Amino acid sequence: MMEGHADLLSVAREDASDEEQVALPLGDTPEPLVTAAPVNEPEAEIEPARALVLADFQPPRSGPLHSALRLAYKLGVPGQILSSPLRKPARPRLLGTVDSPLAGNRTAGVALRAGQFFAGGLKHPLAKIDYRSPSKMTPPFVRAVHGFTWMRDLASSAPRAQCAGTAGDMFAAWLKANPQPGKGPAWTVELAGIRLLNWLVHAPIVLTGEGEKHKPRFLEALEATARWLDRNVTREDDRLAQASGWSGMLAAGLLLPDGKARKLYAEAGLLRTLGEMVSDDGGVLSRCPSAQADAIALLVEVRACYDTVGEEAPAALDTMLALLVPALLGVRMGDRGLGSWQGGAAMGESDLDALVAASGVRTRPLAEAGQWGFQRVKAKEAVLVLDAAPPPKPRNARHACASTLAFEFSHGPQRIIVNCGGAALAGALVPARIEQGLRGTSAHSTMVLDDANSTAILLHGQIGKGVEEVDFTRETLSQGKKSGTRLEAAHNGYAARFGLVHRRILILSDEGEELRGEDVLEPSGRKGKRGKIGYAMRFHLGRGIEAKPTEDGRGVHLVMPDASYWQFRLGGDSGEAGCSVEDSLWVDGHGRPHATKQIVVEGLTARSGGRFPWLLKRMG
């Protein structure tokens, strides 16, 4: 099969210089801009992307008085004394009602009003929720319960008056179980910050109508949580968690009386943390798209708090959103949902569109990202995304995965090659016992040696030794009437253990209907080791694809849900390797695991190296 077509892979081998490591221009068709809704107006001019400049995220220069207020508040001087030292403290109240542009999950909100709590796709009776900290709740429920993320869903499900009873009862139950700031999951900087922000943004659904009875305790809880964050926010090493804490504090400084000093202090802390949290090309350092989405949501709601009180938000917030959104869209697949990377699940089209619309950023997906690490190729209806960077550093890891050189591929709305994803949602519909497996190399569409992870997977989302360097090149190829985009990357994750470097070459034709690949094992030293080692190349298939091996065992027939027909085929020099079809799973954006299939190519290869070409092509 492969011999009957022009071999762009051979052209690449002949023309590409081993020393050339410069990314070349991408020659694919431009993608549509992402907007809040379809419009008939001409496209607006888009500013070219630029690297993050840390100077943009330093505390604003607002004069010596503000600097003095910021320092005094940091040292513990009460905000009331700094704001109005000659008058009595202002009575507790909210200075405005926030109109958040972020919409919640209406289905989850309706379920809440019916007495059912949803987290990670799992339904649990509301009456049996354990609000204590610590409790026996799994991580998805801990985040939803103690972060009060359910408030956005409830607010989107009905008018305030219809939500107030449910919201007030849940707030009262949580406060009864957590009357004072303390320890446990409820009192991490991240969850305390998210909780405070949600309380401030969605206060009306607690305080409307009969909810007025909760007002004194609600306002007292707001101030107590803000004071706790004042003292503890800088103790958190995780930058996204710290950004959550600063965001809650900043919202409190804007919306509570005598908050000027807190606002100045939190504003400076948030801007500094943003500069440390995001790579030069706009990706969060955890390299997790779901964390990227969380960061965007934080900034959108903080900006809404500024609008509520009639203050102008720092320009750095819009600058950061303009960096974050294109990087997030860079892992968007043909069905317009997110790919499954670094533990995240495949966020759906509607949720992603709503988030981007709320950000106000009008942009195209980022195609080439060095530090963020996801390389994207768009060819007509096809989208290819390759993980071409090491896993995050341990200090930045959240649900880190050994996914280096894995890829995802879609054609039109059909995901064809995927990663399993969903480790961040383990403990709900995704069983907690498989969390580490979902983060392993075998759960991703890449090559595995001796059933070992390319980077060690540790407990609590952490990683150990493994991939430290990734070499990458990108270029366009042409031969006669055929042309395509070539990605080549190599990692050293197996060098220390097996003396081999894994190199992967992917070439997507400009028609988008032919993906050629080659996985190469090369000795990491001057002289390869003797003997053989087992390998497996795994290609996890998208939902609904029917897969059947060919009679010769060298390929797999793939029938798509839309009745189109593709074929996976091994190259002529792949040795004794054969194809098989095995069970797999894929986790959707709501945390629901789906039974799927995977193509597995496995065998033995010499420790001196080997080459394994393959082809994925649409046949009809």
PDB file of N, CA and C in Angstrom, residues 128-204:
ATOM      1  N   LYS A 128     -26.562  14.013  51.345  1.00  0.00           N
ATOM      2  CA  LYS A 128     -25.491  13.176  51.897  1.00  0.00           C
ATOM      3  C   LYS A 128     -24.095  13.770  51.668  1.00  0.00           C
ATOM      4  N   ILE A 129     -24.029  15.002  51.191  1.00  0.00           N
ATOM      5  CA  ILE A 129     -22.727  15.647  50.986  1.00  0.00           C
ATOM      6  C   ILE A 129     -22.080  15.913  52.345  1.00  0.00           C
ATOM      7  N   ASP A 130     -20.803  15.545  52.458  1.00  0.00           N
ATOM      8  CA  ASP A 130     -20.043  15.767  53.689  1.00  0.00           C
ATOM      9  C   ASP A 130     -19.267  17.071  53.535  1.00  0.00           C
ATOM     10  N   TYR A 131     -19.677  18.100  54.260  1.00  0.00           N
ATOM     11  CA  TYR A 131     -19.070  19.414  54.124  1.00  0.00           C
ATOM     12  C   TYR A 131     -17.841  19.599  55.013  1.00  0.00           C
ATOM     13  N   ARG A 132     -17.492  18.595  55.805  1.00  0.00           N
ATOM     14  CA  ARG A 132     -16.373  18.751  56.716  1.00  0.00           C
ATOM     15  C   ARG A 132     -15.041  18.794  55.966  1.00  0.00           C
ATOM     16  N   SER A 133     -14.031  19.303  56.654  1.00  0.00           N
ATOM     17  CA  SER A 133     -12.680  19.338  56.096  1.00  0.00           C
ATOM     18  C   SER A 133     -11.689  18.933  57.195  1.00  0.00           C
ATOM     19  N   PRO A 134     -11.029  17.779  57.058  1.00  0.00           N
ATOM     20  CA  PRO A 134     -11.130  16.851  55.920  1.00  0.00           C
ATOM     21  C   PRO A 134     -12.362  15.958  55.990  1.00  0.00           C
ATOM     22  N   SER A 135     -12.651  15.299  54.862  1.00  0.00           N
ATOM     23  CA  SER A 135     -13.766  14.365  54.771  1.00  0.00           C
ATOM     24  C   SER A 135     -13.335  13.206  53.882  1.00  0.00           C
ATOM     25  N   LYS A 136     -14.268  12.329  53.593  1.00  0.00           N
ATOM     26  CA  LYS A 136     -13.967  11.183  52.740  1.00  0.00           C
ATOM     27  C   LYS A 136     -14.297  11.457  51.272  1.00  0.00           C
ATOM     28  N   MET A 137     -14.577  12.688  50.930  1.00  0.00           N
ATOM     29  CA  MET A 137     -14.899  13.016  49.545  1.00  0.00           C
ATOM     30  C   MET A 137     -13.680  12.845  48.635  1.00  0.00           C
ATOM     31  N   THR A 138     -13.925  12.456  47.396  1.00  0.00           N
ATOM     32  CA  THR A 138     -12.867  12.323  46.400  1.00  0.00           C
ATOM     33  C   THR A 138     -12.536  13.701  45.819  1.00  0.00           C
ATOM     34  N   PRO A 139     -11.368  13.847  45.163  1.00  0.00           N
ATOM     35  CA  PRO A 139     -10.934  15.173  44.685  1.00  0.00           C
ATOM     36  C   PRO A 139     -11.942  15.960  43.864  1.00  0.00           C
ATOM     37  N   PRO A 140     -12.681  15.368  42.903  1.00  0.00           N
ATOM     38  CA  PRO A 140     -13.638  16.199  42.162  1.00  0.00           C
ATOM     39  C   PRO A 140     -14.712  16.811  43.058  1.00  0.00           C
ATOM     40  N   PHE A 141     -15.161  16.056  44.087  1.00  0.00           N
ATOM     41  CA  PHE A 141     -16.175  16.585  44.998  1.00  0.00           C
ATOM     42  C   PHE A 141     -15.564  17.603  45.958  1.00  0.00           C
ATOM     43  N   VAL A 142     -14.323  17.364  46.368  1.00  0.00           N
ATOM     44  CA  VAL A 142     -13.657  18.324  47.251  1.00  0.00           C
ATOM     45  C   VAL A 142     -13.582  19.688  46.584  1.00  0.00           C
ATOM     46  N   ARG A 143     -13.188  19.709  45.318  1.00  0.00           N
ATOM     47  CA  ARG A 143     -13.060  20.989  44.612  1.00  0.00           C
ATOM     48  C   ARG A 143     -14.421  21.671  44.450  1.00  0.00           C
ATOM     49  N   ALA A 144     -15.441  20.887  44.088  1.00  0.00           N
ATOM     50  CA  ALA A 144     -16.757  21.479  43.859  1.00  0.00           C
ATOM     51  C   ALA A 144     -17.396  21.963  45.153  1.00  0.00           C
ATOM     52  N   VAL A 145     -17.273  21.180  46.231  1.00  0.00           N
ATOM     53  CA  VAL A 145     -17.925  21.523  47.499  1.00  0.00           C
ATOM     54  C   VAL A 145     -17.202  22.665  48.197  1.00  0.00           C
ATOM     55  N   HIS A 146     -15.876  22.539  48.360  1.00  0.00           N
ATOM     56  CA  HIS A 146     -15.135  23.551  49.116  1.00  0.00           C
ATOM     57  C   HIS A 146     -14.763  24.775  48.270  1.00  0.00           C
ATOM     58  N   GLY A 147     -14.785  24.624  46.949  1.00  0.00           N
ATOM     59  CA  GLY A 147     -14.536  25.771  46.089  1.00  0.00           C
ATOM     60  C   GLY A 147     -15.808  26.502  45.698  1.00  0.00           C
ATOM     61  N   PHE A 148     -16.973  25.943  46.064  1.00  0.00           N
ATOM     62  CA  PHE A 148     -18.268  26.530  45.721  1.00  0.00           C
ATOM     63  C   PHE A 148     -18.391  26.783  44.217  1.00  0.00           C
ATOM     64  N   THR A 149     -17.776  25.907  43.414  1.00  0.00           N
ATOM     65  CA  THR A 149     -17.882  26.055  41.961  1.00  0.00           C
ATOM     66  C   THR A 149     -19.299  25.799  41.468  1.00  0.00           C
ATOM     67  N   TRP A 150     -20.112  25.132  42.292  1.00  0.00           N
ATOM     68  CA  TRP A 150     -21.496  24.860  41.927  1.00  0.00           C
ATOM     69  C   TRP A 150     -22.333  26.139  41.844  1.00  0.00           C
ATOM     70  N   MET A 151     -21.872  27.239  42.448  1.00  0.00           N
ATOM     71  CA  MET A 151     -22.667  28.466  42.447  1.00  0.00           C
ATOM     72  C   MET A 151     -22.880  28.996  41.033  1.00  0.00           C
ATOM     73  N   ARG A 152     -21.891  28.865  40.174  1.00  0.00           N
ATOM     74  CA  ARG A 152     -22.033  29.339  38.793  1.00  0.00           C
ATOM     75  C   ARG A 152     -23.080  28.511  38.066  1.00  0.00           C
ATOM     76  N   ASP A 153     -23.077  27.184  38.301  1.00  0.00           N
ATOM     77  CA  ASP A 153     -24.070  26.311  37.666  1.00  0.00           C
ATOM     78  C   ASP A 153     -25.470  26.658  38.151  1.00  0.00           C
ATOM     79  N   LEU A 154     -25.614  26.841  39.449  1.00  0.00           N
ATOM     80  CA  LEU A 154     -26.923  27.151  40.012  1.00  0.00           C
ATOM     81  C   LEU A 154     -27.431  28.492  39.489  1.00  0.00           C
ATOM     82  N   ALA A 155     -26.559  29.472  39.416  1.00  0.00           N
ATOM     83  CA  ALA A 155     -26.957  30.802  38.939  1.00  0.00           C
ATOM     84  C   ALA A 155     -27.415  30.774  37.491  1.00  0.00           C
ATOM     85  N   SER A 156     -26.926  29.784  36.711  1.00  0.00           N
ATOM     86  CA  SER A 156     -27.282  29.689  35.292  1.00  0.00           C
ATOM     87  C   SER A 156     -28.559  28.887  35.065  1.00  0.00           C
ATOM     88  N   SER A 157     -29.118  28.306  36.125  1.00  0.00           N
ATOM     89  CA  SER A 157     -30.226  27.373  35.945  1.00  0.00           C
ATOM     90  C   SER A 157     -31.599  28.012  36.092  1.00  0.00           C
ATOM     91  N   ALA A 158     -31.698  29.168  36.758  1.00  0.00           N
ATOM     92  CA  ALA A 158     -33.009  29.757  37.030  1.00  0.00           C
ATOM     93  C   ALA A 158     -32.833  31.170  37.577  1.00  0.00           C
ATOM     94  N   PRO A 159     -33.899  31.962  37.671  1.00  0.00           N
ATOM     95  CA  PRO A 159     -33.808  33.279  38.320  1.00  0.00           C
ATOM     96  C   PRO A 159     -33.330  33.150  39.763  1.00  0.00           C
ATOM     97  N   ARG A 160     -32.762  34.239  40.273  1.00  0.00           N
ATOM     98  CA  ARG A 160     -32.161  34.211  41.605  1.00  0.00           C
ATOM     99  C   ARG A 160     -33.118  33.719  42.680  1.00  0.00           C
ATOM    100  N   ALA A 161     -34.349  34.191  42.621  1.00  0.00           N
ATOM    101  CA  ALA A 161     -35.303  33.836  43.667  1.00  0.00           C
ATOM    102  C   ALA A 161     -35.518  32.330  43.758  1.00  0.00           C
ATOM    103  N   GLN A 162     -35.425  31.640  42.625  1.00  0.00           N
ATOM    104  CA  GLN A 162     -35.619  30.198  42.625  1.00  0.00           C
ATOM    105  C   GLN A 162     -34.373  29.444  43.083  1.00  0.00           C
ATOM    106  N   CYS A 163     -33.221  30.116  43.099  1.00  0.00           N
ATOM    107  CA  CYS A 163     -31.961  29.475  43.513  1.00  0.00           C
ATOM    108  C   CYS A 163     -31.632  29.725  44.975  1.00  0.00           C
ATOM    109  N   ALA A 164     -32.243  30.769  45.562  1.00  0.00           N
ATOM    110  CA  ALA A 164     -31.814  31.234  46.872  1.00  0.00           C
ATOM    111  C   ALA A 164     -31.956  30.174  47.950  1.00  0.00           C
ATOM    112  N   GLY A 165     -33.040  29.391  47.902  1.00  0.00           N
ATOM    113  CA  GLY A 165     -33.228  28.382  48.941  1.00  0.00           C
ATOM    114  C   GLY A 165     -32.137  27.332  48.928  1.00  0.00           C
ATOM    115  N   THR A 166     -31.829  26.817  47.746  1.00  0.00           N
ATOM    116  CA  THR A 166     -30.781  25.805  47.626  1.00  0.00           C
ATOM    117  C   THR A 166     -29.424  26.375  48.007  1.00  0.00           C
ATOM    118  N   ALA A 167     -29.081  27.558  47.470  1.00  0.00           N
ATOM    119  CA  ALA A 167     -27.780  28.159  47.752  1.00  0.00           C
ATOM    120  C   ALA A 167     -27.629  28.492  49.229  1.00  0.00           C
ATOM    121  N   GLY A 168     -28.686  29.045  49.842  1.00  0.00           N
ATOM    122  CA  GLY A 168     -28.609  29.393  51.254  1.00  0.00           C
ATOM    123  C   GLY A 168     -28.435  28.187  52.143  1.00  0.00           C
ATOM    124  N   ASP A 169     -29.162  27.107  51.852  1.00  0.00           N
ATOM    125  CA  ASP A 169     -29.042  25.888  52.655  1.00  0.00           C
ATOM    126  C   ASP A 169     -27.644  25.281  52.533  1.00  0.00           C
ATOM    127  N   MET A 170     -27.079  25.292  51.316  1.00  0.00           N
ATOM    128  CA  MET A 170     -25.744  24.711  51.124  1.00  0.00           C
ATOM    129  C   MET A 170     -24.685  25.569  51.807  1.00  0.00           C
ATOM    130  N   PHE A 171     -24.842  26.892  51.723  1.00  0.00           N
ATOM    131  CA  PHE A 171     -23.888  27.769  52.404  1.00  0.00           C
ATOM    132  C   PHE A 171     -23.959  27.557  53.909  1.00  0.00           C
ATOM    133  N   ALA A 172     -25.158  27.490  54.467  1.00  0.00           N
ATOM    134  CA  ALA A 172     -25.313  27.308  55.912  1.00  0.00           C
ATOM    135  C   ALA A 172     -24.727  25.974  56.363  1.00  0.00           C
ATOM    136  N   ALA A 173     -24.938  24.926  55.563  1.00  0.00           N
ATOM    137  CA  ALA A 173     -24.406  23.605  55.923  1.00  0.00           C
ATOM    138  C   ALA A 173     -22.885  23.607  55.894  1.00  0.00           C
ATOM    139  N   TRP A 174     -22.315  24.275  54.887  1.00  0.00           N
ATOM    140  CA  TRP A 174     -20.846  24.326  54.814  1.00  0.00           C
ATOM    141  C   TRP A 174     -20.284  25.129  55.985  1.00  0.00           C
ATOM    142  N   LEU A 175     -20.900  26.254  56.290  1.00  0.00           N
ATOM    143  CA  LEU A 175     -20.392  27.105  57.362  1.00  0.00           C
ATOM    144  C   LEU A 175     -20.521  26.415  58.723  1.00  0.00           C
ATOM    145  N   LYS A 176     -21.566  25.634  58.905  1.00  0.00           N
ATOM    146  CA  LYS A 176     -21.720  24.891  60.157  1.00  0.00           C
ATOM    147  C   LYS A 176     -20.592  23.883  60.327  1.00  0.00           C
ATOM    148  N   ALA A 177     -20.168  23.249  59.226  1.00  0.00           N
ATOM    149  CA  ALA A 177     -19.087  22.264  59.287  1.00  0.00           C
ATOM    150  C   ALA A 177     -17.712  22.914  59.335  1.00  0.00           C
ATOM    151  N   ASN A 178     -17.621  24.185  58.918  1.00  0.00           N
ATOM    152  CA  ASN A 178     -16.342  24.895  58.870  1.00  0.00           C
ATOM    153  C   ASN A 178     -16.506  26.295  59.461  1.00  0.00           C
ATOM    154  N   PRO A 179     -16.771  26.386  60.749  1.00  0.00           N
ATOM    155  CA  PRO A 179     -17.078  27.703  61.337  1.00  0.00           C
ATOM    156  C   PRO A 179     -15.894  28.649  61.394  1.00  0.00           C
ATOM    157  N   GLN A 180     -14.682  28.110  61.430  1.00  0.00           N
ATOM    158  CA  GLN A 180     -13.492  28.941  61.532  1.00  0.00           C
ATOM    159  C   GLN A 180     -12.452  28.477  60.511  1.00  0.00           C
ATOM    160  N   PRO A 181     -11.626  29.394  60.007  1.00  0.00           N
ATOM    161  CA  PRO A 181     -10.519  28.972  59.140  1.00  0.00           C
ATOM    162  C   PRO A 181      -9.649  27.944  59.855  1.00  0.00           C
ATOM    163  N   GLY A 182      -9.232  26.930  59.129  1.00  0.00           N
ATOM    164  CA  GLY A 182      -8.438  25.873  59.744  1.00  0.00           C
ATOM    165  C   GLY A 182      -7.584  25.151  58.749  1.00  0.00           C
ATOM    166  N   LYS A 183      -7.530  23.825  58.900  1.00  0.00           N
ATOM    167  CA  LYS A 183      -6.695  23.004  58.032  1.00  0.00           C
ATOM    168  C   LYS A 183      -7.579  22.070  57.205  1.00  0.00           C
ATOM    169  N   GLY A 184      -6.937  21.305  56.349  1.00  0.00           N
ATOM    170  CA  GLY A 184      -7.678  20.377  55.514  1.00  0.00           C
ATOM    171  C   GLY A 184      -7.918  20.929  54.130  1.00  0.00           C
ATOM    172  N   PRO A 185      -8.579  20.149  53.271  1.00  0.00           N
ATOM    173  CA  PRO A 185      -8.779  20.545  51.870  1.00  0.00           C
ATOM    174  C   PRO A 185      -9.487  21.881  51.701  1.00  0.00           C
ATOM    175  N   ALA A 186     -10.398  22.212  52.620  1.00  0.00           N
ATOM    176  CA  ALA A 186     -11.133  23.474  52.471  1.00  0.00           C
ATOM    177  C   ALA A 186     -10.235  24.681  52.642  1.00  0.00           C
ATOM    178  N   TRP A 187      -9.085  24.482  53.278  1.00  0.00           N
ATOM    179  CA  TRP A 187      -8.226  25.627  53.592  1.00  0.00           C
ATOM    180  C   TRP A 187      -6.875  25.525  52.908  1.00  0.00           C
ATOM    181  N   THR A 188      -6.914  25.099  51.640  1.00  0.00           N
ATOM    182  CA  THR A 188      -5.764  25.317  50.769  1.00  0.00           C
ATOM    183  C   THR A 188      -5.928  26.704  50.151  1.00  0.00           C
ATOM    184  N   VAL A 189      -4.830  27.305  49.761  1.00  0.00           N
ATOM    185  CA  VAL A 189      -4.895  28.639  49.160  1.00  0.00           C
ATOM    186  C   VAL A 189      -5.764  28.630  47.906  1.00  0.00           C
ATOM    187  N   GLU A 190      -5.652  27.577  47.105  1.00  0.00           N
ATOM    188  CA  GLU A 190      -6.411  27.523  45.862  1.00  0.00           C
ATOM    189  C   GLU A 190      -7.912  27.489  46.120  1.00  0.00           C
ATOM    190  N   LEU A 191      -8.366  26.561  46.964  1.00  0.00           N
ATOM    191  CA  LEU A 191      -9.804  26.434  47.191  1.00  0.00           C
ATOM    192  C   LEU A 191     -10.364  27.606  47.982  1.00  0.00           C
ATOM    193  N   ALA A 192      -9.592  28.140  48.925  1.00  0.00           N
ATOM    194  CA  ALA A 192     -10.064  29.327  49.656  1.00  0.00           C
ATOM    195  C   ALA A 192     -10.231  30.515  48.705  1.00  0.00           C
ATOM    196  N   GLY A 193      -9.285  30.683  47.770  1.00  0.00           N
ATOM    197  CA  GLY A 193      -9.384  31.779  46.802  1.00  0.00           C
ATOM    198  C   GLY A 193     -10.560  31.607  45.857  1.00  0.00           C
ATOM    199  N   ILE A 194     -10.745  30.373  45.348  1.00  0.00           N
ATOM    200  CA  ILE A 194     -11.867  30.120  44.441  1.00  0.00           C
ATOM    201  C   ILE A 194     -13.188  30.311  45.169  1.00  0.00           C
ATOM    202  N   ARG A 195     -13.250  29.843  46.414  1.00  0.00           N
ATOM    203  CA  ARG A 195     -14.476  29.977  47.205  1.00  0.00           C
ATOM    204  C   ARG A 195     -14.817  31.448  47.449  1.00  0.00           C
ATOM    205  N   LEU A 196     -13.828  32.221  47.840  1.00  0.00           N
ATOM    206  CA  LEU A 196     -14.065  33.641  48.095  1.00  0.00           C
ATOM    207  C   LEU A 196     -14.530  34.359  46.836  1.00  0.00           C
ATOM    208  N   LEU A 197     -13.904  34.044  45.708  1.00  0.00           N
ATOM    209  CA  LEU A 197     -14.293  34.678  44.447  1.00  0.00           C
ATOM    210  C   LEU A 197     -15.725  34.303  44.068  1.00  0.00           C
ATOM    211  N   ASN A 198     -16.079  33.029  44.215  1.00  0.00           N
ATOM    212  CA  ASN A 198     -17.442  32.607  43.889  1.00  0.00           C
ATOM    213  C   ASN A 198     -18.466  33.226  44.834  1.00  0.00           C
ATOM    214  N   TRP A 199     -18.141  33.325  46.122  1.00  0.00           N
ATOM    215  CA  TRP A 199     -19.053  33.984  47.057  1.00  0.00           C
ATOM    216  C   TRP A 199     -19.327  35.419  46.632  1.00  0.00           C
ATOM    217  N   LEU A 200     -18.275  36.146  46.265  1.00  0.00           N
ATOM    218  CA  LEU A 200     -18.430  37.557  45.910  1.00  0.00           C
ATOM    219  C   LEU A 200     -19.174  37.743  44.587  1.00  0.00           C
ATOM    220  N   VAL A 201     -18.856  36.894  43.608  1.00  0.00           N
ATOM    221  CA  VAL A 201     -19.472  37.039  42.283  1.00  0.00           C
ATOM    222  C   VAL A 201     -20.929  36.594  42.301  1.00  0.00           C
ATOM    223  N   HIS A 202     -21.229  35.536  43.048  1.00  0.00           N
ATOM    224  CA  HIS A 202     -22.580  34.965  43.021  1.00  0.00           C
ATOM    225  C   HIS A 202     -23.328  35.181  44.330  1.00  0.00           C
ATOM    226  N   ALA A 203     -22.979  36.211  45.079  1.00  0.00           N
ATOM    227  CA  ALA A 203     -23.643  36.500  46.356  1.00  0.00           C
ATOM    228  C   ALA A 203     -25.159  36.617  46.228  1.00  0.00           C
ATOM    229  N   PRO A 204     -25.707  37.189  45.151  1.00  0.00           N
ATOM    230  CA  PRO A 204     -27.168  37.361  45.096  1.00  0.00           C
ATOM    231  C   PRO A 204     -27.963  36.068  45.217  1.00  0.00           C
TER     232      PRO A 204
END
